[in-house]
Amino acid sequence: MKNILIALSLLFCSSVVLADSETILPENLQSLDTANISLGSVNAKVVDVESGVTLFAKNPETVAPIASISKLMTAMVVLDAELPLDEMVTITEEDVDTWKNTYSRMRIGAVLPRSELLLLALMSSENRAALALGRSYPGGMSAFVNAMNDKARALNMRDSRFVEPSGLSMENVSTASDLVRMVSAASRYKLIRDYTTTPSHLIKLGETENEMEYRNTNLLVRQGEWGIRLSKTGFINEAGRCLVMLADVGERPVAIVLLDSYGRRTPIGDANRIKQWMVTGKSAPVAGAALKYEQEKNSGVFQTAAMDDDTQS
């Protein structure tokens, strides 16, 4: 019975809009008690952007795979290079995923402007789009990866490393603390803010093909009930479910990093628990399956396996 109640509270937390119309003052932040919030994500960090104060942290310096959160770095490198966004890029065999053999609706031979590849990589986590962005960079993929790591060093992301632009490789690693820095940096790019908060986009991949709808991978963006300024999700088996956001809570911009959680709903539930805690001082409990996953990962006994489906992005 207890597990049923906890599961229901997770569902409630992932779908109900929490009232946050009142402004949260700095003194309210100082009174927040971390004993009154529990998250299912194994690694997490929540920072009040204006003050720089860390409101909550759990294993913030643990180095872990970050999956498609990597695409925020990919986007910054592309935009820093000032490559023409209207230049047409052809999807080739080189853009096929050889790490996870993931499915893509983007066929070989499709030709899209660089801007649309950037949108699909950020909004719907399209892996072929991200790989094409890296491949079409001046100097090719190796130069692009070097630029990713140079950018990480410039942002003082000391525990981060990138080996490719999509996040499909488990060797793309970072920490919750480093990702707060990356989220803050990425939020300075208007195009990244706009693209990561686009709910959906229709695209035509060829002259004779029908339009296809690509949707944002973050349910909270699609629902439109949060004041989200920037968002990115990620998932591979080795990384678990991941979510980073810059969002307004009580009229305050907050950076939220959630890494390695069980099931598609856990990061969404954790984000809503953070919002509820900031507004009311308390949060809903975490579902039993998510808690068990966290305990097993922290103890080192968890065996990597698919956690909802085999879609990795």
mmCIF file of C-alpha atoms in Angstrom:
data_model
loop_
_atom_site.group_PDB
_atom_site.id
_atom_site.type_symbol
_atom_site.label_atom_id
_atom_site.label_comp_id
_atom_site.label_asym_id
_atom_site.label_seq_id
_atom_site.Cartn_x
_atom_site.Cartn_y
_atom_site.Cartn_z
ATOM 1 C CA MET A 1 0.000 0.000 0.000
ATOM 2 C CA LYS A 2 2.853 2.336 0.894
ATOM 3 C CA ASN A 3 4.494 1.808 -2.511
ATOM 4 C CA ILE A 4 1.212 2.564 -4.266
ATOM 5 C CA LEU A 5 0.872 5.850 -2.393
ATOM 6 C CA ILE A 6 4.431 6.829 -3.231
ATOM 7 C CA ALA A 7 3.912 5.974 -6.894
ATOM 8 C CA LEU A 8 0.746 8.078 -6.957
ATOM 9 C CA SER A 9 2.591 10.993 -5.400
ATOM 10 C CA LEU A 10 5.236 10.748 -8.150
ATOM 11 C CA LEU A 11 2.541 10.819 -10.807
ATOM 12 C CA PHE A 12 0.946 13.809 -9.066
ATOM 13 C CA CYS A 13 4.274 15.578 -8.853
ATOM 14 C CA SER A 14 5.026 15.010 -12.546
ATOM 15 C CA SER A 15 1.747 16.353 -13.875
ATOM 16 C CA VAL A 16 0.300 18.985 -11.559
ATOM 17 C CA VAL A 17 1.132 22.659 -11.852
ATOM 18 C CA LEU A 18 2.376 24.059 -8.556
ATOM 19 C CA ALA A 19 1.362 27.539 -7.539
ATOM 20 C CA ASP A 20 4.410 29.814 -7.561
ATOM 21 C CA SER A 21 2.930 33.201 -8.278
ATOM 22 C CA GLU A 22 4.495 34.707 -5.182
ATOM 23 C CA THR A 23 8.009 36.049 -5.527
ATOM 24 C CA ILE A 24 10.638 34.085 -3.614
ATOM 25 C CA LEU A 25 12.827 36.535 -1.723
ATOM 26 C CA PRO A 26 16.504 35.897 -0.880
ATOM 27 C CA GLU A 27 15.628 35.468 2.786
ATOM 28 C CA ASN A 28 13.156 32.739 1.804
ATOM 29 C CA LEU A 29 15.970 30.826 0.126
ATOM 30 C CA GLN A 30 18.062 30.977 3.294
ATOM 31 C CA SER A 31 15.289 29.285 5.249
ATOM 32 C CA LEU A 32 14.991 26.279 2.893
ATOM 33 C CA ASP A 33 15.734 23.027 4.713
ATOM 34 C CA THR A 34 17.303 20.294 2.550
ATOM 35 C CA ALA A 35 15.959 17.738 5.005
ATOM 36 C CA ASN A 36 12.517 18.455 3.539
ATOM 37 C CA ILE A 37 13.335 17.365 0.000
ATOM 38 C CA SER A 38 14.293 14.019 -1.495
ATOM 39 C CA LEU A 39 15.182 13.415 -5.145
ATOM 40 C CA GLY A 40 15.360 10.216 -7.140
ATOM 41 C CA SER A 41 18.260 11.409 -9.300
ATOM 42 C CA VAL A 42 21.600 9.960 -8.199
ATOM 43 C CA ASN A 43 23.527 13.193 -8.833
ATOM 44 C CA ALA A 44 21.951 16.643 -8.666
ATOM 45 C CA LYS A 45 22.550 20.320 -8.097
ATOM 46 C CA VAL A 46 20.198 23.296 -7.790
ATOM 47 C CA VAL A 47 21.611 26.832 -7.877
ATOM 48 C CA ASP A 48 19.916 30.210 -7.490
ATOM 49 C CA VAL A 49 21.410 32.001 -10.488
ATOM 50 C CA GLU A 50 21.154 35.579 -9.221
ATOM 51 C CA SER A 51 22.946 34.938 -5.925
ATOM 52 C CA GLY A 52 25.037 31.962 -6.998
ATOM 53 C CA VAL A 53 23.886 30.140 -3.870
ATOM 54 C CA THR A 54 23.646 26.353 -4.055
ATOM 55 C CA LEU A 55 20.198 25.434 -2.752
ATOM 56 C CA PHE A 56 20.576 21.654 -2.984
ATOM 57 C CA ALA A 57 23.318 19.247 -3.992
ATOM 58 C CA LYS A 58 23.686 15.490 -4.094
ATOM 59 C CA ASN A 59 26.956 13.963 -5.300
ATOM 60 C CA PRO A 60 27.663 17.188 -7.239
ATOM 61 C CA GLU A 61 31.302 16.294 -7.993
ATOM 62 C CA THR A 62 30.704 12.708 -9.133
ATOM 63 C CA VAL A 63 31.917 12.186 -12.692
ATOM 64 C CA ALA A 64 29.280 10.387 -14.769
ATOM 65 C CA PRO A 65 28.120 9.945 -18.391
ATOM 66 C CA ILE A 66 25.813 12.776 -19.449
ATOM 67 C CA ALA A 67 24.239 11.419 -22.651
ATOM 68 C CA SER A 68 22.531 14.085 -24.787
ATOM 69 C CA ILE A 69 23.161 16.875 -22.320
ATOM 70 C CA SER A 70 26.357 16.946 -24.435
ATOM 71 C CA LYS A 71 24.373 18.598 -27.228
ATOM 72 C CA LEU A 72 24.399 21.916 -25.336
ATOM 73 C CA MET A 73 28.181 21.949 -25.748
ATOM 74 C CA THR A 74 27.756 20.920 -29.388
ATOM 75 C CA ALA A 75 25.485 23.897 -29.988
ATOM 76 C CA MET A 76 27.848 26.363 -28.312
ATOM 77 C CA VAL A 77 30.789 25.168 -30.422
ATOM 78 C CA VAL A 78 28.762 25.489 -33.638
ATOM 79 C CA LEU A 79 27.590 28.999 -32.750
ATOM 80 C CA ASP A 80 31.015 30.134 -31.539
ATOM 81 C CA ALA A 81 32.448 29.190 -34.948
ATOM 82 C CA GLU A 82 29.903 31.530 -36.609
ATOM 83 C CA LEU A 83 29.270 28.992 -39.344
ATOM 84 C CA PRO A 84 26.528 30.015 -41.795
ATOM 85 C CA LEU A 85 23.271 28.719 -40.389
ATOM 86 C CA ASP A 86 21.640 28.682 -43.814
ATOM 87 C CA GLU A 87 24.323 26.402 -45.289
ATOM 88 C CA MET A 88 22.839 23.105 -46.430
ATOM 89 C CA VAL A 89 24.283 19.947 -44.856
ATOM 90 C CA THR A 90 23.676 16.436 -46.198
ATOM 91 C CA ILE A 91 23.140 13.520 -43.810
ATOM 92 C CA THR A 92 25.592 10.741 -44.697
ATOM 93 C CA GLU A 93 26.486 7.238 -43.551
ATOM 94 C CA GLU A 94 29.061 8.831 -41.247
ATOM 95 C CA ASP A 95 26.191 10.250 -39.175
ATOM 96 C CA VAL A 96 24.728 6.840 -38.356
ATOM 97 C CA ASP A 97 24.972 5.869 -34.675
ATOM 98 C CA THR A 98 27.584 3.144 -34.209
ATOM 99 C CA TRP A 99 27.509 3.231 -30.388
ATOM 100 C CA LYS A 100 23.907 2.249 -29.647
ATOM 101 C CA ASN A 101 22.446 1.600 -33.117
ATOM 102 C CA THR A 102 19.602 3.960 -32.313
ATOM 103 C CA TYR A 103 16.775 4.579 -34.747
ATOM 104 C CA SER A 104 16.488 7.890 -36.577
ATOM 105 C CA ARG A 105 13.741 9.237 -38.800
ATOM 106 C CA MET A 106 16.374 11.366 -40.542
ATOM 107 C CA ARG A 107 17.247 9.326 -43.624
ATOM 108 C CA ILE A 108 20.635 9.144 -45.304
ATOM 109 C CA GLY A 109 20.751 11.738 -48.097
ATOM 110 C CA ALA A 110 18.452 14.228 -46.376
ATOM 111 C CA VAL A 111 19.613 17.818 -46.863
ATOM 112 C CA LEU A 112 18.881 20.449 -44.212
ATOM 113 C CA PRO A 113 20.171 23.893 -43.306
ATOM 114 C CA ARG A 114 22.588 23.930 -40.372
ATOM 115 C CA SER A 115 20.052 25.928 -38.345
ATOM 116 C CA GLU A 116 17.487 23.140 -38.628
ATOM 117 C CA LEU A 117 20.049 20.501 -37.651
ATOM 118 C CA LEU A 118 20.815 22.589 -34.586
ATOM 119 C CA LEU A 119 17.117 22.892 -33.740
ATOM 120 C CA LEU A 120 16.484 19.144 -34.073
ATOM 121 C CA ALA A 121 19.584 18.265 -32.047
ATOM 122 C CA LEU A 122 18.591 20.557 -29.197
ATOM 123 C CA MET A 123 14.805 20.205 -29.215
ATOM 124 C CA SER A 124 14.235 16.540 -30.069
ATOM 125 C CA SER A 125 17.753 15.234 -29.384
ATOM 126 C CA GLU A 126 18.193 14.011 -32.958
ATOM 127 C CA ASN A 127 21.526 12.188 -32.930
ATOM 128 C CA ARG A 128 22.201 12.241 -36.670
ATOM 129 C CA ALA A 129 21.692 16.004 -36.624
ATOM 130 C CA ALA A 130 24.291 16.391 -33.861
ATOM 131 C CA LEU A 131 26.782 14.099 -35.598
ATOM 132 C CA ALA A 132 26.305 15.964 -38.890
ATOM 133 C CA LEU A 133 27.009 19.255 -37.110
ATOM 134 C CA GLY A 134 30.296 17.847 -35.842
ATOM 135 C CA ARG A 135 31.266 16.239 -39.143
ATOM 136 C CA SER A 136 30.602 19.439 -41.142
ATOM 137 C CA TYR A 137 32.730 21.572 -38.803
ATOM 138 C CA PRO A 138 35.924 23.033 -40.327
ATOM 139 C CA GLY A 139 38.578 20.368 -39.833
ATOM 140 C CA GLY A 140 36.014 17.625 -39.377
ATOM 141 C CA MET A 141 34.980 15.638 -36.335
ATOM 142 C CA SER A 142 38.356 15.590 -34.583
ATOM 143 C CA ALA A 143 38.591 19.378 -34.750
ATOM 144 C CA PHE A 144 35.030 19.645 -33.454
ATOM 145 C CA VAL A 145 35.703 17.384 -30.454
ATOM 146 C CA ASN A 146 38.849 19.369 -29.671
ATOM 147 C CA ALA A 147 36.761 22.539 -29.735
ATOM 148 C CA MET A 148 34.244 20.957 -27.342
ATOM 149 C CA ASN A 149 36.975 20.166 -24.840
ATOM 150 C CA ASP A 150 38.602 23.585 -25.294
ATOM 151 C CA LYS A 151 35.244 25.193 -24.528
ATOM 152 C CA ALA A 152 34.842 23.016 -21.438
ATOM 153 C CA ARG A 153 38.238 24.143 -20.157
ATOM 154 C CA ALA A 154 37.369 27.777 -20.874
ATOM 155 C CA LEU A 155 34.215 27.368 -18.747
ATOM 156 C CA ASN A 156 36.266 25.812 -15.919
ATOM 157 C CA MET A 157 34.502 22.485 -16.376
ATOM 158 C CA ARG A 158 37.474 20.680 -14.883
ATOM 159 C CA ASP A 159 35.893 17.233 -14.618
ATOM 160 C CA SER A 160 34.275 17.106 -18.051
ATOM 161 C CA ARG A 161 35.389 15.317 -21.201
ATOM 162 C CA PHE A 162 33.812 14.947 -24.640
ATOM 163 C CA VAL A 163 34.634 12.427 -27.357
ATOM 164 C CA GLU A 164 31.735 13.097 -29.777
ATOM 165 C CA PRO A 165 28.878 15.601 -30.242
ATOM 166 C CA SER A 166 25.741 13.493 -29.679
ATOM 167 C CA GLY A 167 26.198 12.043 -26.190
ATOM 168 C CA LEU A 168 25.723 8.475 -27.382
ATOM 169 C CA SER A 169 29.170 7.560 -26.087
ATOM 170 C CA MET A 170 29.437 6.851 -22.364
ATOM 171 C CA GLU A 171 32.831 8.571 -22.520
ATOM 172 C CA ASN A 172 31.125 11.967 -22.645
ATOM 173 C CA VAL A 173 31.291 12.690 -18.918
ATOM 174 C CA SER A 174 30.798 15.562 -16.505
ATOM 175 C CA THR A 175 29.578 16.431 -13.013
ATOM 176 C CA ALA A 176 26.482 18.206 -11.744
ATOM 177 C CA SER A 177 28.659 21.160 -10.705
ATOM 178 C CA ASP A 178 30.288 21.410 -14.127
ATOM 179 C CA LEU A 179 26.909 21.201 -15.840
ATOM 180 C CA VAL A 180 25.610 24.161 -13.831
ATOM 181 C CA ARG A 181 28.450 26.102 -15.460
ATOM 182 C CA MET A 182 27.540 24.735 -18.895
ATOM 183 C CA VAL A 183 23.843 25.553 -18.483
ATOM 184 C CA SER A 184 24.717 29.095 -17.414
ATOM 185 C CA ALA A 185 27.014 29.548 -20.412
ATOM 186 C CA ALA A 186 24.545 28.040 -22.897
ATOM 187 C CA SER A 187 21.780 30.331 -21.631
ATOM 188 C CA ARG A 188 23.721 33.322 -23.002
ATOM 189 C CA TYR A 189 22.980 32.158 -26.555
ATOM 190 C CA LYS A 190 19.545 33.295 -27.678
ATOM 191 C CA LEU A 191 19.306 30.575 -30.312
ATOM 192 C CA ILE A 192 19.996 27.853 -27.748
ATOM 193 C CA ARG A 193 17.354 29.293 -25.431
ATOM 194 C CA ASP A 194 14.844 29.476 -28.270
ATOM 195 C CA TYR A 195 15.553 26.042 -29.724
ATOM 196 C CA THR A 196 15.615 24.132 -26.434
ATOM 197 C CA THR A 197 12.261 25.607 -25.429
ATOM 198 C CA THR A 198 10.483 24.997 -28.755
ATOM 199 C CA PRO A 199 7.642 22.517 -28.058
ATOM 200 C CA SER A 200 7.555 20.983 -31.553
ATOM 201 C CA HIS A 201 8.636 21.568 -35.130
ATOM 202 C CA LEU A 202 7.430 20.359 -38.531
ATOM 203 C CA ILE A 203 10.117 19.380 -40.995
ATOM 204 C CA LYS A 204 10.160 18.153 -44.590
ATOM 205 C CA LEU A 205 13.233 16.033 -45.310
ATOM 206 C CA GLY A 206 12.777 15.841 -49.080
ATOM 207 C CA GLU A 207 10.909 17.386 -51.986
ATOM 208 C CA THR A 208 8.457 14.498 -52.262
ATOM 209 C CA GLU A 209 8.123 13.642 -48.574
ATOM 210 C CA ASN A 210 5.376 14.612 -46.165
ATOM 211 C CA GLU A 211 6.108 16.853 -43.211
ATOM 212 C CA MET A 212 7.118 15.120 -39.996
ATOM 213 C CA GLU A 213 6.618 16.485 -36.505
ATOM 214 C CA TYR A 214 9.531 16.482 -34.104
ATOM 215 C CA ARG A 215 8.692 17.125 -30.467
ATOM 216 C CA ASN A 216 10.682 18.464 -27.544
ATOM 217 C CA THR A 217 11.995 15.620 -25.402
ATOM 218 C CA ASN A 218 11.170 17.542 -22.206
ATOM 219 C CA LEU A 219 7.538 17.016 -21.222
ATOM 220 C CA LEU A 220 7.636 20.188 -19.100
ATOM 221 C CA VAL A 221 8.425 22.266 -22.183
ATOM 222 C CA ARG A 222 5.602 20.674 -24.152
ATOM 223 C CA GLN A 223 3.128 21.259 -21.313
ATOM 224 C CA GLY A 224 4.086 24.939 -21.134
ATOM 225 C CA GLU A 225 3.396 25.191 -17.412
ATOM 226 C CA TRP A 226 6.914 26.126 -16.297
ATOM 227 C CA GLY A 227 8.835 29.318 -17.019
ATOM 228 C CA ILE A 228 11.655 27.428 -18.743
ATOM 229 C CA ARG A 229 14.451 29.486 -20.282
ATOM 230 C CA LEU A 230 16.653 26.565 -21.364
ATOM 231 C CA SER A 231 16.226 22.798 -21.313
ATOM 232 C CA LYS A 232 17.952 19.582 -22.355
ATOM 233 C CA THR A 233 17.252 15.943 -21.649
ATOM 234 C CA GLY A 234 19.493 12.930 -22.107
ATOM 235 C CA PHE A 235 19.455 9.157 -21.855
ATOM 236 C CA ILE A 236 21.710 6.220 -22.482
ATOM 237 C CA ASN A 237 21.692 3.148 -20.252
ATOM 238 C CA GLU A 238 25.028 4.063 -18.673
ATOM 239 C CA ALA A 239 23.879 7.610 -17.836
ATOM 240 C CA GLY A 240 20.305 6.947 -16.745
ATOM 241 C CA ARG A 241 17.689 9.623 -17.345
ATOM 242 C CA CYS A 242 19.136 13.153 -17.247
ATOM 243 C CA LEU A 243 17.626 16.637 -17.303
ATOM 244 C CA VAL A 244 19.094 20.124 -17.076
ATOM 245 C CA MET A 245 17.078 23.325 -17.048
ATOM 246 C CA LEU A 246 17.282 27.023 -16.403
ATOM 247 C CA ALA A 247 13.816 27.954 -15.193
ATOM 248 C CA ASP A 248 12.013 30.633 -13.236
ATOM 249 C CA VAL A 249 10.669 29.534 -9.856
ATOM 250 C CA GLY A 250 8.962 32.205 -7.809
ATOM 251 C CA GLU A 251 10.298 34.757 -10.308
ATOM 252 C CA ARG A 252 13.862 33.639 -9.616
ATOM 253 C CA PRO A 253 16.056 31.989 -12.290
ATOM 254 C CA VAL A 254 17.220 28.603 -11.035
ATOM 255 C CA ALA A 255 19.708 26.206 -12.639
ATOM 256 C CA ILE A 256 18.624 22.589 -12.166
ATOM 257 C CA VAL A 257 20.863 19.615 -12.989
ATOM 258 C CA LEU A 258 19.475 16.087 -12.555
ATOM 259 C CA LEU A 259 21.676 13.153 -13.560
ATOM 260 C CA ASP A 260 21.203 9.405 -13.558
ATOM 261 C CA SER A 261 17.634 8.678 -12.561
ATOM 262 C CA TYR A 262 15.343 5.725 -13.129
ATOM 263 C CA GLY A 263 12.492 5.926 -15.607
ATOM 264 C CA ARG A 264 11.269 8.714 -17.836
ATOM 265 C CA ARG A 265 9.128 10.315 -15.118
ATOM 266 C CA THR A 266 11.746 10.569 -12.384
ATOM 267 C CA PRO A 267 13.590 13.673 -13.695
ATOM 268 C CA ILE A 268 10.245 15.398 -14.285
ATOM 269 C CA GLY A 269 9.099 14.398 -10.802
ATOM 270 C CA ASP A 270 12.382 15.633 -9.322
ATOM 271 C CA ALA A 271 12.052 18.992 -11.083
ATOM 272 C CA ASN A 272 8.542 19.417 -9.709
ATOM 273 C CA ARG A 273 9.719 18.359 -6.247
ATOM 274 C CA ILE A 274 12.376 21.086 -6.397
ATOM 275 C CA LYS A 275 9.771 23.639 -7.447
ATOM 276 C CA GLN A 276 7.367 22.547 -4.725
ATOM 277 C CA TRP A 277 10.141 22.647 -2.104
ATOM 278 C CA MET A 278 11.254 26.141 -3.102
ATOM 279 C CA VAL A 279 7.711 27.462 -2.995
ATOM 280 C CA THR A 280 6.318 25.625 0.063
ATOM 281 C CA GLY A 281 9.382 24.387 1.938
ATOM 282 C CA LYS A 282 8.382 20.732 1.474
ATOM 283 C CA SER A 283 8.166 18.234 -1.369
ATOM 284 C CA ALA A 284 6.426 15.006 -2.310
ATOM 285 C CA PRO A 285 8.170 11.646 -1.690
ATOM 286 C CA VAL A 286 10.082 9.704 -4.341
ATOM 287 C CA ALA A 287 8.680 6.517 -5.864
ATOM 288 C CA GLY A 288 10.049 3.256 -4.491
ATOM 289 C CA ALA A 289 11.536 2.063 -7.807
ATOM 290 C CA ALA A 290 13.493 5.305 -8.212
ATOM 291 C CA LEU A 291 14.779 5.096 -4.624
ATOM 292 C CA LYS A 292 15.853 1.491 -5.120
ATOM 293 C CA TYR A 293 17.700 2.434 -8.310
ATOM 294 C CA GLU A 294 19.483 5.288 -6.519
ATOM 295 C CA GLN A 295 20.489 3.048 -3.610
ATOM 296 C CA GLU A 296 21.815 0.366 -5.973
ATOM 297 C CA LYS A 297 23.778 2.877 -8.041
ATOM 298 C CA ASN A 298 25.310 4.445 -4.922
ATOM 299 C CA SER A 299 26.251 1.020 -3.586
ATOM 300 C CA GLY A 300 27.754 -0.035 -6.910
ATOM 301 C CA VAL A 301 25.610 -3.143 -7.332
ATOM 302 C CA PHE A 302 23.339 -1.892 -10.120
ATOM 303 C CA GLN A 303 23.582 -3.863 -13.352
ATOM 304 C CA THR A 304 23.206 -1.684 -16.449
ATOM 305 C CA ALA A 305 19.948 -2.452 -18.255
ATOM 306 C CA ALA A 306 17.327 -0.640 -20.295
ATOM 307 C CA MET A 307 14.989 1.240 -17.997
ATOM 308 C CA ASP A 308 11.803 2.023 -19.929
ATOM 309 C CA ASP A 309 12.558 1.408 -23.530
ATOM 310 C CA ASP A 310 15.603 1.167 -25.735
ATOM 311 C CA THR A 311 15.452 4.714 -27.042
ATOM 312 C CA GLN A 312 18.708 6.456 -26.289
ATOM 313 C CA SER A 313 19.350 10.079 -27.067
#
